[in-house]
mmCIF file with all atom_site columns, C-alpha atoms in Angstrom:
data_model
loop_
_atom_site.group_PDB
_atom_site.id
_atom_site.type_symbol
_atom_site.label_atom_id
_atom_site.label_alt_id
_atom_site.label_comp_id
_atom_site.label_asym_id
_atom_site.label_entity_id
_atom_site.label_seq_id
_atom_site.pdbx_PDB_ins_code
_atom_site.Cartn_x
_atom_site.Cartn_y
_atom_site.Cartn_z
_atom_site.occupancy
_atom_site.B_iso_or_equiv
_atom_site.pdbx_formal_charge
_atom_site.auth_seq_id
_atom_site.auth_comp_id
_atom_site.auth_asym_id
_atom_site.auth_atom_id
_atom_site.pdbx_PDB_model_num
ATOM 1   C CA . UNK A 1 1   ? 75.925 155.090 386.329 1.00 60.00 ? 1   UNK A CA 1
ATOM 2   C CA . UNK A 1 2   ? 75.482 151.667 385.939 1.00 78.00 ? 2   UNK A CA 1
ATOM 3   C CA . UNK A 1 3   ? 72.710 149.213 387.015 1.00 90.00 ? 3   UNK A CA 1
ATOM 4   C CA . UNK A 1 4   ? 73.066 146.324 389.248 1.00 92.00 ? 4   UNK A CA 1
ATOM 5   C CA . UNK A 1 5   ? 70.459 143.643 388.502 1.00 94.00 ? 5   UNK A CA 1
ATOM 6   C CA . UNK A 1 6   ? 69.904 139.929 390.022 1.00 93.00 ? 6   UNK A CA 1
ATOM 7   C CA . UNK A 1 7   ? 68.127 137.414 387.812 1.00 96.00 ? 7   UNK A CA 1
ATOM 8   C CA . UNK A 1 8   ? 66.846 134.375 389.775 1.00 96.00 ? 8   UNK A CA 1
ATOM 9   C CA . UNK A 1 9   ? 66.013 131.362 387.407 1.00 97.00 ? 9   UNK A CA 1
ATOM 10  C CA . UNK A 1 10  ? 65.731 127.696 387.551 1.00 98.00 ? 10  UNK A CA 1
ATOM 11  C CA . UNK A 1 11  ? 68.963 125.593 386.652 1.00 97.00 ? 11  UNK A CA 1
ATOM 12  C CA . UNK A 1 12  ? 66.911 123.438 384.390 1.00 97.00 ? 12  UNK A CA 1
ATOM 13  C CA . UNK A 1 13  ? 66.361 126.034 381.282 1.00 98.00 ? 13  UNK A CA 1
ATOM 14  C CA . UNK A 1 14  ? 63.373 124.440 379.788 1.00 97.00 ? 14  UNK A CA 1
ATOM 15  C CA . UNK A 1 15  ? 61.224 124.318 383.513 1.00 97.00 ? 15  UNK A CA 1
ATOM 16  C CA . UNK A 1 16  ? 58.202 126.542 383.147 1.00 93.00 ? 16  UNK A CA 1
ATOM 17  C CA . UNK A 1 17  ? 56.556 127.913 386.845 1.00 87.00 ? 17  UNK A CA 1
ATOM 18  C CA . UNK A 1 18  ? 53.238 128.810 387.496 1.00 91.00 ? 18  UNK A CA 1
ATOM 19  C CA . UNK A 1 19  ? 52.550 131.942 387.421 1.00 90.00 ? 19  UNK A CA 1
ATOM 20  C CA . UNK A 1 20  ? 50.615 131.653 390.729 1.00 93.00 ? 20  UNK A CA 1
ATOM 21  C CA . UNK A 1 21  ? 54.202 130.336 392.235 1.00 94.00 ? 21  UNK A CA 1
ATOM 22  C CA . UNK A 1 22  ? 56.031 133.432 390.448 1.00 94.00 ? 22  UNK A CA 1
ATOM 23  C CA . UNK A 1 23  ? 54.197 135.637 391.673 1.00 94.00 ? 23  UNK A CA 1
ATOM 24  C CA . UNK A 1 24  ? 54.531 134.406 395.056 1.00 94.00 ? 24  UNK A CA 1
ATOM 25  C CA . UNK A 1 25  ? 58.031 134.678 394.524 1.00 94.00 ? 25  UNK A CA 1
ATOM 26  C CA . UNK A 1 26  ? 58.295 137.693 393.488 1.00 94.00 ? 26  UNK A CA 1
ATOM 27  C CA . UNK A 1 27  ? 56.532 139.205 396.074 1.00 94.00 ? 27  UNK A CA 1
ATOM 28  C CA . UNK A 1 28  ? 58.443 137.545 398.840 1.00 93.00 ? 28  UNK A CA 1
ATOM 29  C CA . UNK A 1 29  ? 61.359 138.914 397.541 1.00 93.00 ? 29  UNK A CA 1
ATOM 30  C CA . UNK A 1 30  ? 59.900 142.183 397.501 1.00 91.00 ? 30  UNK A CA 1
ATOM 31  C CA . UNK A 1 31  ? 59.283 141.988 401.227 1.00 91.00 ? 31  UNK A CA 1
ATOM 32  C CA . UNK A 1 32  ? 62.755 140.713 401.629 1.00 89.00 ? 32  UNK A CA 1
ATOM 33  C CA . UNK A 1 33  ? 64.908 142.593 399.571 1.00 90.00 ? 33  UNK A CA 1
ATOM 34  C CA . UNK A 1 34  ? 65.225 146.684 399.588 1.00 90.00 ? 34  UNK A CA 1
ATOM 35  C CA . UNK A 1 35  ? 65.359 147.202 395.376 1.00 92.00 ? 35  UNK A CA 1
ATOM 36  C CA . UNK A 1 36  ? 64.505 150.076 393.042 1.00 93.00 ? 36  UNK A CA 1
ATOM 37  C CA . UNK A 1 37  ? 62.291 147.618 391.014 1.00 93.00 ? 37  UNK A CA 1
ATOM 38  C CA . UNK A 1 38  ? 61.674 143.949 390.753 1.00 94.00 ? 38  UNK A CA 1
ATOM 39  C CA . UNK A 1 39  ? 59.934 142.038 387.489 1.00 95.00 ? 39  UNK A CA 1
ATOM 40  C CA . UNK A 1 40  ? 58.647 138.592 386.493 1.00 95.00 ? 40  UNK A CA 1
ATOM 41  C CA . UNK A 1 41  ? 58.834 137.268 383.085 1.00 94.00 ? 41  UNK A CA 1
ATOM 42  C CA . UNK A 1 42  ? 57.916 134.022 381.718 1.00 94.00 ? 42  UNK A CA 1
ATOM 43  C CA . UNK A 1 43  ? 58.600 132.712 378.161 1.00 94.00 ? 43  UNK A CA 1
ATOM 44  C CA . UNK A 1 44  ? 57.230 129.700 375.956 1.00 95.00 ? 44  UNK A CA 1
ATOM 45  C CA . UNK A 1 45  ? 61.109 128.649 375.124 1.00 96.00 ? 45  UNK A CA 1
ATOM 46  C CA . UNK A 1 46  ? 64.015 129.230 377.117 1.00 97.00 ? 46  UNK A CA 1
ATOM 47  C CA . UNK A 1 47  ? 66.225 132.690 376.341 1.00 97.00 ? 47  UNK A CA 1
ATOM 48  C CA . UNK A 1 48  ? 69.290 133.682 377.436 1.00 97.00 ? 48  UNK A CA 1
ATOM 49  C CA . UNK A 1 49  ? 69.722 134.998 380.867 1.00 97.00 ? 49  UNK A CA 1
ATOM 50  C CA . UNK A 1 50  ? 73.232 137.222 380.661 1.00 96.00 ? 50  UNK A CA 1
ATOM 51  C CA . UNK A 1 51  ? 75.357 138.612 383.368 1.00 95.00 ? 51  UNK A CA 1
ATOM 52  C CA . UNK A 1 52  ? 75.900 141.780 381.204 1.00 91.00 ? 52  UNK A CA 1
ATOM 53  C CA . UNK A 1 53  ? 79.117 143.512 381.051 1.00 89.00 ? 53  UNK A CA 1
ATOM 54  C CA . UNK A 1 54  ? 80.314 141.470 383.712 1.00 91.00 ? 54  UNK A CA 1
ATOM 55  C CA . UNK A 1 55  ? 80.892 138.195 381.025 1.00 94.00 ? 55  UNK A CA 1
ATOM 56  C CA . UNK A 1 56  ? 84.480 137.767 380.813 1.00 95.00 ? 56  UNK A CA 1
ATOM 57  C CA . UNK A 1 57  ? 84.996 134.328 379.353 1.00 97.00 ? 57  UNK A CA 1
ATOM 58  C CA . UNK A 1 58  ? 83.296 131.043 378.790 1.00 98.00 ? 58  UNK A CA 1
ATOM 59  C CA . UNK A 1 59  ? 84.552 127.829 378.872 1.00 98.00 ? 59  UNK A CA 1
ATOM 60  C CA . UNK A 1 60  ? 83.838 123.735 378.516 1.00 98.00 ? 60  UNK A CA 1
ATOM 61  C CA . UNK A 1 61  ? 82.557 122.460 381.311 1.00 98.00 ? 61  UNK A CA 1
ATOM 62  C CA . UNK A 1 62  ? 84.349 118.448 379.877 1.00 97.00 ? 62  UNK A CA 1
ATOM 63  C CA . UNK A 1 63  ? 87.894 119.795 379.286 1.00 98.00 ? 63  UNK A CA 1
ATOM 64  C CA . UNK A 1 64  ? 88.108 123.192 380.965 1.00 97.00 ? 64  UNK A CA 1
ATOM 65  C CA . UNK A 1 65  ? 89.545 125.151 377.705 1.00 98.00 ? 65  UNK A CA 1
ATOM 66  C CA . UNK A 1 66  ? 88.440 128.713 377.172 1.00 98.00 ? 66  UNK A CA 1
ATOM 67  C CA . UNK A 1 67  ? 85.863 128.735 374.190 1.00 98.00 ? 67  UNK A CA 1
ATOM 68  C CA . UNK A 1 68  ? 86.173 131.746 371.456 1.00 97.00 ? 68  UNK A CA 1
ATOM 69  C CA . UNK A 1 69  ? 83.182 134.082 371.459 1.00 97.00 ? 69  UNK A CA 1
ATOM 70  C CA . UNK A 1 70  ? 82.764 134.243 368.319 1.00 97.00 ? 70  UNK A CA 1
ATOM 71  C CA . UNK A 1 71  ? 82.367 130.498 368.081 1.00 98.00 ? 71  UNK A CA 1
ATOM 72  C CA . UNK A 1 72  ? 80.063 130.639 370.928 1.00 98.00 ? 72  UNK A CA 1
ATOM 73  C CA . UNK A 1 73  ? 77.820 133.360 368.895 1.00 97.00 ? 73  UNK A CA 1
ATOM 74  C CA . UNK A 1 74  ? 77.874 130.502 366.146 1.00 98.00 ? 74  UNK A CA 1
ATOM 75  C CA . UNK A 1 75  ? 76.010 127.704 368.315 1.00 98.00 ? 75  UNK A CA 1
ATOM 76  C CA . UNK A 1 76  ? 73.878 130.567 369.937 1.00 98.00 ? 76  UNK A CA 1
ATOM 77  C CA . UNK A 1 77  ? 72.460 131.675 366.519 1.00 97.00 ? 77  UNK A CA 1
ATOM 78  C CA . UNK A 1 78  ? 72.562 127.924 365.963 1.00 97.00 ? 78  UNK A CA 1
ATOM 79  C CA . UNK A 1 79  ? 70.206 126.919 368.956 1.00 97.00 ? 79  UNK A CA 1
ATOM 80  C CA . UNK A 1 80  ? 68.401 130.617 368.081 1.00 97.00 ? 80  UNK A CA 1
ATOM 81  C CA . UNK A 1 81  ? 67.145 129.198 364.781 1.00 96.00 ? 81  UNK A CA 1
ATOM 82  C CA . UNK A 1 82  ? 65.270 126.650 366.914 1.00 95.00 ? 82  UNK A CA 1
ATOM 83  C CA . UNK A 1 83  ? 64.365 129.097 369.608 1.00 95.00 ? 83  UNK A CA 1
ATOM 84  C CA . UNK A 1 84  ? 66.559 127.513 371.913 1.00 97.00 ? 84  UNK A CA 1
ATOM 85  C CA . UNK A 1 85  ? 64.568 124.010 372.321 1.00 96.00 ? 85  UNK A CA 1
ATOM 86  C CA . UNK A 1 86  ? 67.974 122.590 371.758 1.00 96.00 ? 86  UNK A CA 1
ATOM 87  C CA . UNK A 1 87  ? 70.686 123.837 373.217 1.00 98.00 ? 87  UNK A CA 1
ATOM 88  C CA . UNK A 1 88  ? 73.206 121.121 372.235 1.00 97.00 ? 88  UNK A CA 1
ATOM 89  C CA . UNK A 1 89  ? 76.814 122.044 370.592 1.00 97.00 ? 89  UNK A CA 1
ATOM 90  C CA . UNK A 1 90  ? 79.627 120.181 370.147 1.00 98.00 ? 90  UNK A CA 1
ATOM 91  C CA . UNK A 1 91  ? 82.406 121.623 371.747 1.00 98.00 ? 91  UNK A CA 1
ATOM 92  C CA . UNK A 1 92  ? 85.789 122.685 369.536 1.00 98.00 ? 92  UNK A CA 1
ATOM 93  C CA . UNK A 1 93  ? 88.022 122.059 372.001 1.00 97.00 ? 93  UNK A CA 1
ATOM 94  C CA . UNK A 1 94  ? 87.243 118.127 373.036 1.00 98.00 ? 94  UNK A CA 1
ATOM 95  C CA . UNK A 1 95  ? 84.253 117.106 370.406 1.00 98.00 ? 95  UNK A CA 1
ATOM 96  C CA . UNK A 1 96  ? 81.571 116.285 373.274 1.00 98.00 ? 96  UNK A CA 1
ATOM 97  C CA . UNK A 1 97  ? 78.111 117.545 373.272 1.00 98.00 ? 97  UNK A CA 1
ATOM 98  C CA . UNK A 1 98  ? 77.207 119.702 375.695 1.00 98.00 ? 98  UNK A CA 1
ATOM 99  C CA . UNK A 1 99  ? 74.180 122.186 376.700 1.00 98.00 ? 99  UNK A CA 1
ATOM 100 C CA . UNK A 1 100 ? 74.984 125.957 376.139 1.00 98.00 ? 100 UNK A CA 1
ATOM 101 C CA . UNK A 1 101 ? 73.195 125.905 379.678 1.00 98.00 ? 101 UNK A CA 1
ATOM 102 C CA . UNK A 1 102 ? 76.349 123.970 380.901 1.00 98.00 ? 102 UNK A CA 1
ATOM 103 C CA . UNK A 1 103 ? 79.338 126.050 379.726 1.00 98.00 ? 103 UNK A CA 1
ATOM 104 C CA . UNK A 1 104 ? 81.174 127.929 382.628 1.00 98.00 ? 104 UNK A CA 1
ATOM 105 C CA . UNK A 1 105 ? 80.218 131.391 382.197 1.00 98.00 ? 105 UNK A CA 1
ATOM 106 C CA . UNK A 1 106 ? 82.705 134.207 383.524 1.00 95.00 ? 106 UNK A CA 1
ATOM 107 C CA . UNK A 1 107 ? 79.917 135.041 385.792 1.00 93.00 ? 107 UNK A CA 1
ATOM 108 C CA . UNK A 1 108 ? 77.204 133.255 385.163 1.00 96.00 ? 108 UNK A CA 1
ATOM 109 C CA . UNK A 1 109 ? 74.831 133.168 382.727 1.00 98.00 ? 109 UNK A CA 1
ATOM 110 C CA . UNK A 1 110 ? 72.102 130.616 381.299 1.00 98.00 ? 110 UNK A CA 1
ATOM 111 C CA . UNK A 1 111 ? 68.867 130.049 380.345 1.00 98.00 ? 111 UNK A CA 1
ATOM 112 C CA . UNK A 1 112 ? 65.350 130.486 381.451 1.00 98.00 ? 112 UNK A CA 1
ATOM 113 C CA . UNK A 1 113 ? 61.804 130.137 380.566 1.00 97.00 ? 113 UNK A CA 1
ATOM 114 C CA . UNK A 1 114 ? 61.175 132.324 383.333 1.00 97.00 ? 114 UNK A CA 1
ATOM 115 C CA . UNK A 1 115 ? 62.981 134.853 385.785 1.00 97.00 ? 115 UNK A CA 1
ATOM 116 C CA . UNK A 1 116 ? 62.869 136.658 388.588 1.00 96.00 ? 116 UNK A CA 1
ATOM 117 C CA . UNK A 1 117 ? 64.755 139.994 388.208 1.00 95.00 ? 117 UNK A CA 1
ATOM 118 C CA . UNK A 1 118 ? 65.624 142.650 390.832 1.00 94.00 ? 118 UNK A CA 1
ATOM 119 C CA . UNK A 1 119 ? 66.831 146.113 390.301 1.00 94.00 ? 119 UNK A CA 1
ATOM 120 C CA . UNK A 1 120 ? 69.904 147.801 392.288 1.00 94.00 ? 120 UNK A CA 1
ATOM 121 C CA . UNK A 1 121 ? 68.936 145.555 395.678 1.00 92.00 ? 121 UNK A CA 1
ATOM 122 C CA . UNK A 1 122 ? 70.475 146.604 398.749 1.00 86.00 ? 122 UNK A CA 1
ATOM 123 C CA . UNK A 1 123 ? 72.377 143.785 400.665 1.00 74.00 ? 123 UNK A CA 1
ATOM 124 C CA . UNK A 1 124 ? 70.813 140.989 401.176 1.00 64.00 ? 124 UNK A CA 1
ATOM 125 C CA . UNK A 1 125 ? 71.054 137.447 402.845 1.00 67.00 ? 125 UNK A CA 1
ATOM 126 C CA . UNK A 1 126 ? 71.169 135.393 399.450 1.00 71.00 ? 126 UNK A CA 1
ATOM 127 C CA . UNK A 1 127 ? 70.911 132.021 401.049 1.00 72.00 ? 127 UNK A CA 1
ATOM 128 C CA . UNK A 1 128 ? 68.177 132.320 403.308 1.00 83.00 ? 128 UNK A CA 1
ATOM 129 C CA . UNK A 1 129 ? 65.982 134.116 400.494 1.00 88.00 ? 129 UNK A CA 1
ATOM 130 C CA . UNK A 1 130 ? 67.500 131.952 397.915 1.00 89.00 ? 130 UNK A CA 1
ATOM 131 C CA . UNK A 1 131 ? 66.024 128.560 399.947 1.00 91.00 ? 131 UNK A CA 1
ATOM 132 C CA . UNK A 1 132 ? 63.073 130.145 400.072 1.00 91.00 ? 132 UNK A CA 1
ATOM 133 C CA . UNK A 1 133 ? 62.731 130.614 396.413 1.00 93.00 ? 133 UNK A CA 1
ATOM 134 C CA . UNK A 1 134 ? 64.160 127.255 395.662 1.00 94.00 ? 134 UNK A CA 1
ATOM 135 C CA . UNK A 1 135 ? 61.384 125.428 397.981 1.00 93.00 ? 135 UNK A CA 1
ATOM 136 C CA . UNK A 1 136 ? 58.404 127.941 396.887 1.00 93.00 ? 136 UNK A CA 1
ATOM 137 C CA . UNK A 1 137 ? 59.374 126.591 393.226 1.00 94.00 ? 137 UNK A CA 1
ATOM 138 C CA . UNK A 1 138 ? 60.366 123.142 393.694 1.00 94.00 ? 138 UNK A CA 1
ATOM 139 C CA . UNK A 1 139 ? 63.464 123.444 391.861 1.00 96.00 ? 139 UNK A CA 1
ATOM 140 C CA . UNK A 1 140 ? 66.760 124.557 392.070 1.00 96.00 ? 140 UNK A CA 1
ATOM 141 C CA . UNK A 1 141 ? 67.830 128.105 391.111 1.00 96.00 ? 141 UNK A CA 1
ATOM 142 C CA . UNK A 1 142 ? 71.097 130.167 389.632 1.00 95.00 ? 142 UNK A CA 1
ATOM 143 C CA . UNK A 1 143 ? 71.810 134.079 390.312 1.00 92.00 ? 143 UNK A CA 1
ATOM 144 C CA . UNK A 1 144 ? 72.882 135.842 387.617 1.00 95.00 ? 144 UNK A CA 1
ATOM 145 C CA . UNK A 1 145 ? 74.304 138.571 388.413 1.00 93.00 ? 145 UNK A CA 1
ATOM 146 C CA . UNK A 1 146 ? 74.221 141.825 386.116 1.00 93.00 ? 146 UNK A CA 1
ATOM 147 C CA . UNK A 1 147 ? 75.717 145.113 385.511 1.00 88.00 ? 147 UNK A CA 1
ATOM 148 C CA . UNK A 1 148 ? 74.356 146.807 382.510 1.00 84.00 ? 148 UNK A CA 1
#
């Protein structure tokens, strides 16, 4: 059986919460959302944030052409060496530099120096609860949404 997960994190991959404003998060979301488990995690450097089996395809967010995984595993160990402070690549298809953050992910994906993740929730009313997030951490948010 397979594992439904949400992982809320900022948009901007390098923004770093409080953990005060996490945890206030987290626990709103707890009294908001019926879920098997829920978990906070906060990182030095951003990591990647995947969508699980669900990834289909990724592609450039200048020129729209689909981008070969295993030249996307390239500028990931790339940016890994650094541990992701820069996640700048040049893209193959139309030579502009772009964030890894940016790239259309088939769903989405990204990264995070923090998240919010929630285990097998039951339905919920993602914008209200996703508002409230966004305004309790002054910053915008993406779900990622995983099946693992």
């Amino acid at each position: 059986m397979s594992e439904h997960i949400v992982k809320i994190i900022p948009k901007n991959p390098f923004y770093k919460g409080s953990v005060s404003a996490l945890q206030s998060v987290k626990a709103f979301l707890e009294r908001q959302i019926d879920c098997d488990d829920s978990e906070m995690t906060s990182a030095e450097t951003p990591v990647f944030v995947d969508c699980g089996a669900n990834l289909e395809k990724i592609s450039c967010p200048q020129c729209g052409a689909e981008l070969d995984f295993d030249w996307w595993g390239g500028a990931m160990g790339k940016a890994g060496e650094e541990e992701f402070m820069s996640l700048e690549a040049e893209m193959p298809c139309c030579k502009r530099i772009v964030s890894l953050n940016d790239l259309n992910y088939e769903f989405p994906c990204g990264f995070a120096c923090c998240q919010i993740c929630i285990s097998n929730p039951e339905q919920f009313e993602k914008d209200n609860v996703i508002e409230v997030v966004k305004s309790s951490l002054g910053t915008d948010v993406r779900n990622i949404e995983a099946h693992i």
